[in-house]
Every structure is written in C-alpha cells, then in structure tokens.
CSV table of C-alpha atoms in Angstrom, one decimal:
chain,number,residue,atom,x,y,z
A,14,UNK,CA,-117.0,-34.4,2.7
A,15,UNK,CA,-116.9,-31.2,5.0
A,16,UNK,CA,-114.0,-31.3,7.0
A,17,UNK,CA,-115.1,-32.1,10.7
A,18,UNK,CA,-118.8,-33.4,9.8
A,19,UNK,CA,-117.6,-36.7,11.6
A,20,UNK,CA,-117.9,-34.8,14.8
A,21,UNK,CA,-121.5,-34.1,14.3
A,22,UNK,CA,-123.6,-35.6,17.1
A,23,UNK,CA,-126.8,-34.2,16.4
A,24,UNK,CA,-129.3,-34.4,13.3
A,25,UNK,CA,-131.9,-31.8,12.0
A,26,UNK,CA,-134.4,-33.5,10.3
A,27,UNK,CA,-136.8,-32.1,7.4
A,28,UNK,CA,-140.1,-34.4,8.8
A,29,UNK,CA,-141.4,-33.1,5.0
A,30,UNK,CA,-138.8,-33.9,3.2
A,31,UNK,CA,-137.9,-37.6,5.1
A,32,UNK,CA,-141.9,-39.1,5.6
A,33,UNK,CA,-142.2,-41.1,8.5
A,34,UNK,CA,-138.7,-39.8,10.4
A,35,UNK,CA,-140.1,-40.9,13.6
A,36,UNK,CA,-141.2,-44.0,13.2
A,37,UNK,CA,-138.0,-44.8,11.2
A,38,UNK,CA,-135.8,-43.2,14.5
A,39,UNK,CA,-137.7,-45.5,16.5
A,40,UNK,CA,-137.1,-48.9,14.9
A,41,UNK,CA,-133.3,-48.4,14.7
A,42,UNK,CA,-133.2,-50.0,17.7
A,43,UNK,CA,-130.1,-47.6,19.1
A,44,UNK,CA,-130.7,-45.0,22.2
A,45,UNK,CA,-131.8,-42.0,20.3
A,46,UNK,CA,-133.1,-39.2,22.0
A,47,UNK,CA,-136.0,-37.7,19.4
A,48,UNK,CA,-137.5,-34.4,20.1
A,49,UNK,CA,-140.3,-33.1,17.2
A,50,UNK,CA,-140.0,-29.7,17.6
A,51,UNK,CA,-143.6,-28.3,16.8
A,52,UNK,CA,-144.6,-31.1,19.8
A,53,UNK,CA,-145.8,-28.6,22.7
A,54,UNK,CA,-146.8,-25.4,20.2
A,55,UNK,CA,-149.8,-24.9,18.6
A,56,UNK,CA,-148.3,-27.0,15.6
A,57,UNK,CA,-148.4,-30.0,17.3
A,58,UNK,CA,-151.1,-32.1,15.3
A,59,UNK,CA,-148.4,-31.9,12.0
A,60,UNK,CA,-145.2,-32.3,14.0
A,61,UNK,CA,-144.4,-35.4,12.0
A,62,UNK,CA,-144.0,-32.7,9.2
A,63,UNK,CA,-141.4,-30.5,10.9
A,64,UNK,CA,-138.3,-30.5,12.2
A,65,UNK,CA,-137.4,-33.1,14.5
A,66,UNK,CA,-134.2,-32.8,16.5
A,67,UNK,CA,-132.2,-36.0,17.0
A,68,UNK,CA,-129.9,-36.5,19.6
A,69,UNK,CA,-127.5,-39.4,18.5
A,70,UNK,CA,-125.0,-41.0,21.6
A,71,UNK,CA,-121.0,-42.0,20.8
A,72,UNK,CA,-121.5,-45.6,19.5
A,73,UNK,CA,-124.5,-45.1,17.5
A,74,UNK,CA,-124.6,-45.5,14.2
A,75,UNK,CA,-127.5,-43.0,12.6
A,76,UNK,CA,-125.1,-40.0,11.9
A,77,UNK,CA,-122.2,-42.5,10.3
A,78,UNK,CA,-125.2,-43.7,7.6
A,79,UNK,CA,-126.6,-40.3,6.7
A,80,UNK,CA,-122.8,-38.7,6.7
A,81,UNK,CA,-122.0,-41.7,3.7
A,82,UNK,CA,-125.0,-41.2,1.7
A,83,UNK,CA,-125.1,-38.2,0.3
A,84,UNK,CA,-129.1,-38.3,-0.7
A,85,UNK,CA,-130.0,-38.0,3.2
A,86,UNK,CA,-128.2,-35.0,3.0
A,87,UNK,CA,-131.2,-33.1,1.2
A,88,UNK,CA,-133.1,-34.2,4.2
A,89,UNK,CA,-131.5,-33.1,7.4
A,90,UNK,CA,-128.6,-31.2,9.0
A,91,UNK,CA,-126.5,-32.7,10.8
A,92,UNK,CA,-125.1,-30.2,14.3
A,93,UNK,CA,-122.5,-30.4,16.9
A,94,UNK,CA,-123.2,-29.1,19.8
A,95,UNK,CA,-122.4,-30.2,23.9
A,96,UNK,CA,-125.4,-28.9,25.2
A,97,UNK,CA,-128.1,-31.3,25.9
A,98,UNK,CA,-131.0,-32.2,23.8
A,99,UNK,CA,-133.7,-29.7,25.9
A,100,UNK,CA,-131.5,-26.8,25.4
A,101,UNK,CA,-131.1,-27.2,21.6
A,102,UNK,CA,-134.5,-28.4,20.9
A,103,UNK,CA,-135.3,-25.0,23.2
A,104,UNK,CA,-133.4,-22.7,20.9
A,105,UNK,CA,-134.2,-24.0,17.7
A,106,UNK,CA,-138.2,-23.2,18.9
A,107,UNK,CA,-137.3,-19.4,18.8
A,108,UNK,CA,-136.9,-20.1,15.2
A,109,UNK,CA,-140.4,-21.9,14.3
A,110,UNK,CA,-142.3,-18.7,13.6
A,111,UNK,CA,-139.8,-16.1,13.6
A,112,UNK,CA,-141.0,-12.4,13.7
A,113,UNK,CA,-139.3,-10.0,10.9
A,114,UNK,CA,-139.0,-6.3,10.3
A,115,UNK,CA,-142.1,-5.6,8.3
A,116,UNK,CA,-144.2,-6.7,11.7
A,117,UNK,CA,-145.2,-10.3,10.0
A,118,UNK,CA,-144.3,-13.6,11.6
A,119,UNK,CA,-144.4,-16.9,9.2
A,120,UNK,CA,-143.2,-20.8,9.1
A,121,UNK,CA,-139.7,-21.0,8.5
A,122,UNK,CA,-138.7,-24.3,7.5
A,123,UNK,CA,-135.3,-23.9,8.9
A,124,UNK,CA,-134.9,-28.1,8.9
A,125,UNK,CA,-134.9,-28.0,4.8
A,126,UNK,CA,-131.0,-27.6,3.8
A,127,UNK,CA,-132.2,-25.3,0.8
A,128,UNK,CA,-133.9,-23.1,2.9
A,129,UNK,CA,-130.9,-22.9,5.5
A,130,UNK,CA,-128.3,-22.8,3.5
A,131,UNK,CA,-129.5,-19.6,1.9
A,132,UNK,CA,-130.9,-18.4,5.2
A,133,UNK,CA,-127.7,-19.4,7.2
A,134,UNK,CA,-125.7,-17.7,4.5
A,135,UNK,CA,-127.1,-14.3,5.0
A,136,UNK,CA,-126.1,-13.6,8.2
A,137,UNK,CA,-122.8,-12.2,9.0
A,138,UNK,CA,-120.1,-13.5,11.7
A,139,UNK,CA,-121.7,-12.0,14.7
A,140,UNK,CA,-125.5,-12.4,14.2
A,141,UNK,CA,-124.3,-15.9,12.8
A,142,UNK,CA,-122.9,-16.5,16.0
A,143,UNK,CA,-125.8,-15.3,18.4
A,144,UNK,CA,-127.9,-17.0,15.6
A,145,UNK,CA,-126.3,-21.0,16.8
A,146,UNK,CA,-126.5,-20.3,20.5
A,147,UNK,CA,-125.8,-24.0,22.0
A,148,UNK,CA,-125.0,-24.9,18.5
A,149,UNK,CA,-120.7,-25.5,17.8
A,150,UNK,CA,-121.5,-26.4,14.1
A,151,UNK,CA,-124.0,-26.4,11.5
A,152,UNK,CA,-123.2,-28.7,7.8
A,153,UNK,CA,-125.5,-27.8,5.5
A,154,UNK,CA,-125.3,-29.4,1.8
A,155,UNK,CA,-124.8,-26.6,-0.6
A,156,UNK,CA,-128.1,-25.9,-3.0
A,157,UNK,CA,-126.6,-27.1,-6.1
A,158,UNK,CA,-128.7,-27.9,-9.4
A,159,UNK,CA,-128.9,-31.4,-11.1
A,160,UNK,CA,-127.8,-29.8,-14.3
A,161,UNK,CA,-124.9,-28.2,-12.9
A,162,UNK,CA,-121.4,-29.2,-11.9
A,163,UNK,CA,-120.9,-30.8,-7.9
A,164,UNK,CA,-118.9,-28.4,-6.1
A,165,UNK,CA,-115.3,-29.1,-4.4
A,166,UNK,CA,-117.0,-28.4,-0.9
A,167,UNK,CA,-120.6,-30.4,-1.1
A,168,UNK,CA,-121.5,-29.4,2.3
A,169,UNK,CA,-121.3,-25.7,3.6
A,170,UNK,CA,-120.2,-25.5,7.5
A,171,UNK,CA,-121.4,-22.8,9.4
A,172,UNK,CA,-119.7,-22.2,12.7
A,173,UNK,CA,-120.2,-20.4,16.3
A,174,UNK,CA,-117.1,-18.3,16.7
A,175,UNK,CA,-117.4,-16.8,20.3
A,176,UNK,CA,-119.0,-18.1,23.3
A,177,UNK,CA,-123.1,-18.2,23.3
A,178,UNK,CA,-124.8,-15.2,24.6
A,179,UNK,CA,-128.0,-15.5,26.5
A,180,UNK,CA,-131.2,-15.6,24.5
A,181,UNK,CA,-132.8,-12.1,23.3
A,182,UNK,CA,-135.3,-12.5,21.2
A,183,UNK,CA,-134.2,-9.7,18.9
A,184,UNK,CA,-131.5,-12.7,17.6
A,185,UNK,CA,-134.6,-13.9,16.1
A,186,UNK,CA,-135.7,-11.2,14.1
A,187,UNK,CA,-135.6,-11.2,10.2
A,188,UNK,CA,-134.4,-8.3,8.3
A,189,UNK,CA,-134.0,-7.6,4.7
A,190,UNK,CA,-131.3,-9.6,4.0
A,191,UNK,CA,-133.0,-12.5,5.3
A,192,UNK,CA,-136.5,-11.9,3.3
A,193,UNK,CA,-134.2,-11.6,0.4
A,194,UNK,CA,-132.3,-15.2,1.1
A,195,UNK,CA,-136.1,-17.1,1.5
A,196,UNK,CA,-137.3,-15.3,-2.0
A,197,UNK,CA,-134.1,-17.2,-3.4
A,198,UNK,CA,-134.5,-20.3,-1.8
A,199,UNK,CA,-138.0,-20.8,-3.1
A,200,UNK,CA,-136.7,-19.0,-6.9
A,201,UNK,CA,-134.4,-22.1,-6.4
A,202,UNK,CA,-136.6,-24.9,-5.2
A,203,UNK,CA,-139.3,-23.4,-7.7
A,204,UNK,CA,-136.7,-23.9,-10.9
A,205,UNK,CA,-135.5,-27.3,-10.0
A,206,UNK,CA,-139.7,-28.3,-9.6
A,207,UNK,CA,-140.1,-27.0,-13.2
A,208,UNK,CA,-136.7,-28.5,-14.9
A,209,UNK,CA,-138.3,-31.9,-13.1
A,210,UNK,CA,-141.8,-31.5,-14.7
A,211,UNK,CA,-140.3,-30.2,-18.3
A,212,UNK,CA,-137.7,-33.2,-18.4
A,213,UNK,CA,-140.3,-35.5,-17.6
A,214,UNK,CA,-142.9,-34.2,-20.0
A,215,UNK,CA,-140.2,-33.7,-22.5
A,216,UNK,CA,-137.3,-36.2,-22.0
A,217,UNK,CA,-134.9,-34.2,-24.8
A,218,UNK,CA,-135.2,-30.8,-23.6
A,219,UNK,CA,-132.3,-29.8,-22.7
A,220,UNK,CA,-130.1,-32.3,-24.2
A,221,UNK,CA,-128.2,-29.8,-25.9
A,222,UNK,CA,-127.5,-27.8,-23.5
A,223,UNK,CA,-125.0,-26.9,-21.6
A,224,UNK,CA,-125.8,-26.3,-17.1
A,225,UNK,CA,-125.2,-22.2,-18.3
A,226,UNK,CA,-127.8,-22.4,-21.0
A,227,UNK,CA,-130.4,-24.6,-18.4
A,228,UNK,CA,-130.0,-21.7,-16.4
A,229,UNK,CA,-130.2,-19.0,-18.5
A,230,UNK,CA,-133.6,-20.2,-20.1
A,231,UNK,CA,-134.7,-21.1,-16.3
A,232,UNK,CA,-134.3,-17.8,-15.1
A,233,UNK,CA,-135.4,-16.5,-18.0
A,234,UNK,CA,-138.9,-18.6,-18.2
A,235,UNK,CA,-138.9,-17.0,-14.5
A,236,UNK,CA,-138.7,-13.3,-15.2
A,237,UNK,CA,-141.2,-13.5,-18.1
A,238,UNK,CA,-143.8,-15.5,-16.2
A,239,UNK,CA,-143.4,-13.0,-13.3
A,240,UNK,CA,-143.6,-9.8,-16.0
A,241,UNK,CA,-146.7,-11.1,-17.2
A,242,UNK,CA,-148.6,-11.5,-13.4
A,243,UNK,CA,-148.6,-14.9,-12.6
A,244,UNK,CA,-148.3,-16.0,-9.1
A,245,UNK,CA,-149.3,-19.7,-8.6
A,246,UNK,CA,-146.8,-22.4,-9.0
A,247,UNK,CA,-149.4,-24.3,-11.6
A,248,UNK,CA,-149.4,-20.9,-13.9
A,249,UNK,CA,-145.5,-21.0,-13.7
A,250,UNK,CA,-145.2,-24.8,-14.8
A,251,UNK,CA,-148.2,-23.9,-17.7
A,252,UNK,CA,-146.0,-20.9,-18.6
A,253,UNK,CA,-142.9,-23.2,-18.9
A,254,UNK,CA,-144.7,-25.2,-21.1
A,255,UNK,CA,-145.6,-22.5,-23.5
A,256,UNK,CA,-141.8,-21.2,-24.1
A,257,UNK,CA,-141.3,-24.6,-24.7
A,258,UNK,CA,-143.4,-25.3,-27.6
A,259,UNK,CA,-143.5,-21.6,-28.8
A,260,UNK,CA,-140.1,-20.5,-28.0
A,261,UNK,CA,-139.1,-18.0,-25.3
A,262,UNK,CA,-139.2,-15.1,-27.8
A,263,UNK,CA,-142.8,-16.4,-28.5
A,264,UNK,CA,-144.4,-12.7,-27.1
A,265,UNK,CA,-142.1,-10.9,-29.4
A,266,UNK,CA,-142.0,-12.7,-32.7
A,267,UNK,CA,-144.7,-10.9,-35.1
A,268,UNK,CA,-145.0,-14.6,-36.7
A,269,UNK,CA,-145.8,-16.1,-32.8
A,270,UNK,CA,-149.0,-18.3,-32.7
A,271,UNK,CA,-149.3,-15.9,-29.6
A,272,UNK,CA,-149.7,-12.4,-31.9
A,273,UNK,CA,-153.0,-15.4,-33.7
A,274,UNK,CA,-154.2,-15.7,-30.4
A,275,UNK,CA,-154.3,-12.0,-29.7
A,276,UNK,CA,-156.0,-11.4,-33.1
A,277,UNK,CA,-158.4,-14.0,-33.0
A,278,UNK,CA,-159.6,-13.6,-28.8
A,279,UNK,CA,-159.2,-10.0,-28.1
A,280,UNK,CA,-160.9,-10.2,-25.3
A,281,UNK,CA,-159.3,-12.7,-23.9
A,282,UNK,CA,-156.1,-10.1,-23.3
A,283,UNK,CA,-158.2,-8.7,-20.6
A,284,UNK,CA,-158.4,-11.2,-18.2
A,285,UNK,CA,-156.4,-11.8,-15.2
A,286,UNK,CA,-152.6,-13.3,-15.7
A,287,UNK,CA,-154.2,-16.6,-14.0
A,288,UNK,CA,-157.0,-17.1,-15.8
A,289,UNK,CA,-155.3,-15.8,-19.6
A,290,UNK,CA,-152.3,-18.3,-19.2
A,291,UNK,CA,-155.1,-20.9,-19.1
A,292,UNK,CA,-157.1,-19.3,-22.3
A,293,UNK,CA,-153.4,-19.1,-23.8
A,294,UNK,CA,-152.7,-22.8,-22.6
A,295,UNK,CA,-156.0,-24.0,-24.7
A,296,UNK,CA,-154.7,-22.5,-27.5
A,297,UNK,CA,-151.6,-23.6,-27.7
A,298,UNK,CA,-152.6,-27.3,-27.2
A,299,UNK,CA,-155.5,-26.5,-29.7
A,300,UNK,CA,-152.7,-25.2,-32.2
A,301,UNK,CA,-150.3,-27.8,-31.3
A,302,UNK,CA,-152.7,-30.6,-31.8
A,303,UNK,CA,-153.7,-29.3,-35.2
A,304,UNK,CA,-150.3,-29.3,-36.6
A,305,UNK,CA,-149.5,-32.9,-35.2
A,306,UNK,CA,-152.7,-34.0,-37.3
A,307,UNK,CA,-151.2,-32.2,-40.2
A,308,UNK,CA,-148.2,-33.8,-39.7
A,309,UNK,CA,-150.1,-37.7,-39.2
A,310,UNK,CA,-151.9,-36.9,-42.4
C-alpha cells in the first residue's frame, strides 16, 4: 500500500466503472457528504455515470474498506485534501470538459484511475501542482496488466508541493503531452478489452507465454490493425481474431489463406478497412469451418 493513503479523507469515484455509487453511498448509513459532479452542468441527466466526489468524516469507515480491497481501487481515487467538499467538488468541475491546444474541448473521465494515472503522469512538478489546487494528495493505482507482474508500489501518489494558487483557467488547458497520455490510456484500456475477449473465446491462448510475449503480440495485433485502417473497437477485436487463427505473419506469408482470399475476391481489396475486415472475417470462418469438417470426417 502507498505510504500515507491512510490519510486519505476523500474518494473520487468512477460512477461508470462502480454502477449504482450513490445509491450504495447512501445506504451505508455513515455521514457522507456526496457530491455528483456533472449535477448542476448540462450533464446532469447521466451524473450517476460520472465522477462523484465523496467526502468521508474521521470515524467513518468507507475509505478503511476501499483502501483494504484492492479491486475498489480500479473504481475510484482516493484524495486528501482540508478544503471543504464545495471547494473540491468546485475545482474538479474545471476539469469536466477541459479545453486543449488544438481549440477542441471533450469528456475527460478524470474519475477512471487508468485514465488519471496516465494523465496525472504527464504533467510535471509545477503544472502538477497548480493542476491539485485544494487537493494535498492524489493515489492513483498504477495501470498494470493482468498478464504482467504487480509492481512494488501498486498505487502511484501524486502530490501538491507548494501552496495552491488561485484558479486560471489556463491550468486547465491540455497540451500535447496530455493528448499523447489519453491516446495511451485508451491503447491500454483497448488491449486489456481484447486479451479479455481472446482468452474467453480461446481459453489456451496465451498459455505459453510469457507477460513479454502477451505484449509483444498485443501491441503488435495493434499496429497492424491500425496500418491496415481500422478504427472501430469491433474491427480491432475481428482483427484479433484473425492473427489468431491465421498467424500474425498471416499478410506476409505467400502460403496465407489471406494471399486465397486476395486471389479469389479481388474486388473485395477495394473496400473500405471496415467493411473488408468483415469480407476477410467470412472468409476466415468460411475456411476455418471447412477444415474443422475435414478434420470430423
């Protein structure tokens, strides 16, 4: 555990990640002050969805459960912080829709630890510090693969170094590095959704192989898919499927069932990467199915 994550009186709850948060706050039964934090913007009808900010009293018990069970900590951060819940809940707001240097604004889901970590992380000392405001500390569990070994440190601790400036809304703003931090969180969230959907599909996958080699073909499943135009998370997943059955060399390989399907649709070759990884999808079932027949017979 983190040193000082005991001192934590404050929890940032992923309303997404942890359905039914409020309703769950309210039947403790303790005198927790609960703030959704899309309540009172133009996000309110989903606020059960976002962040909700949760203020927990010396003598309650909420932050003492989540700190000892290590699965909460993929829903929520937990903060430290003397300012009251208004002027927290008041700060984090700035960071619902943050502008960045491009001229676009978006939803940051700064409640999901995968997503703050990296963001978080990109930041150096100073911005870091303007970044927390009213915030002391900031534990954050460390984005860390099932396939791969638990770190020393499971929880990062990100921590206000001076005293809190007043609020510009330039603090706010999202440069380069912090584009570049969100593109990895999702590369990251995306490759532990499609080593979930392969080792269901395909219990003995990786059996064999080692958290380096899980990566390695991962990334590499990643990079291939991306060369070859696809964009939706369904195309990724069908794409997976593929180097599974055919190999990750399968576009290379002059003996690839893909260099058949190129001969035998031509036209197909022509279609957008979307719609093609479904033609190529058919066929591979199509192929895959006739040699399982073969093999029955």
């Amino acid at each position: 555990m983190s040193t000082g994550i005991h001192q934590a009186n404050y929890l940032l709850i992923d309303g997404a990640l942890h359905p039914h948060a409020i309703r769950y706050l309210q039947q403790r039964g303790e005198p927790l002050e609960i703030d959704p934090l899309y309540l009172g913007t133009s996000l309110a009808p989903i606020m059960e969805q976002g962040p909700i900010l949760v203020h927990a009293p010396v003598g309650t018990s909420l932050i003492d459960e989540w700190q000892q069970t290590p699965a909460r900590h993929e829903h929520a951060i937990f903060l430290t912080s003397q300012a009251p819940l208004q002027t927290v809940a008041r700060h984090l707001r700035h960071f619902i829709k943050p502008p960045d240097h491009l001229g676009n604004t978006s939803l940051l889901r700064f409640a999901d630890p995968v997503v703050s970590h990296f963001w978080l992380s990109s930041y150096g000392q100073k911005h870091l510090n303007t970044l927390l405001g009213p915030i002391n500390d900031a534990w954050v569990k460390a984005p860390v693969h099932q396939w791969q070994a638990s770190p020393e440190e499971p929880v990062t601790r990100f921590t206000r170094t001076a005293p809190p400036e007043d609020w510009n809304d330039r603090f706010a703003l999202l440069g380069e590095p912090q584009l570049a931090a969100f593109e990895q969180a999702y590369q990251w969230l995306f490759m532990r959704q499609i080593h979930a959907w392969l080792t269901e599909q395909h219990p003995q996958r990786f059996a064999a192989h080692s958290a380096e080699q899980v990566q390695n073909w991962l990334e590499r499943v990643l990079d291939t898919g991306q060369a070859w135009g696809l964009i939706s998370e369904y195309a990724f997943v069908t794409w997976a499927d593929i180097c599974h059955t055919w190999g990750l060399d399968f576009m290379e390989r002059a003996d690839s069932p893909y260099q058949h399907w190129l001969a035998l649709f031509p036209e197909q070759k022509h279609l957008p990467p979307e719609l093609r990884i479904e033609a190529l999808d058919d066929y591979c079932h199509t192929t895959l199915n006739a040699t399982d027949a073969t093999h029955d017979g």
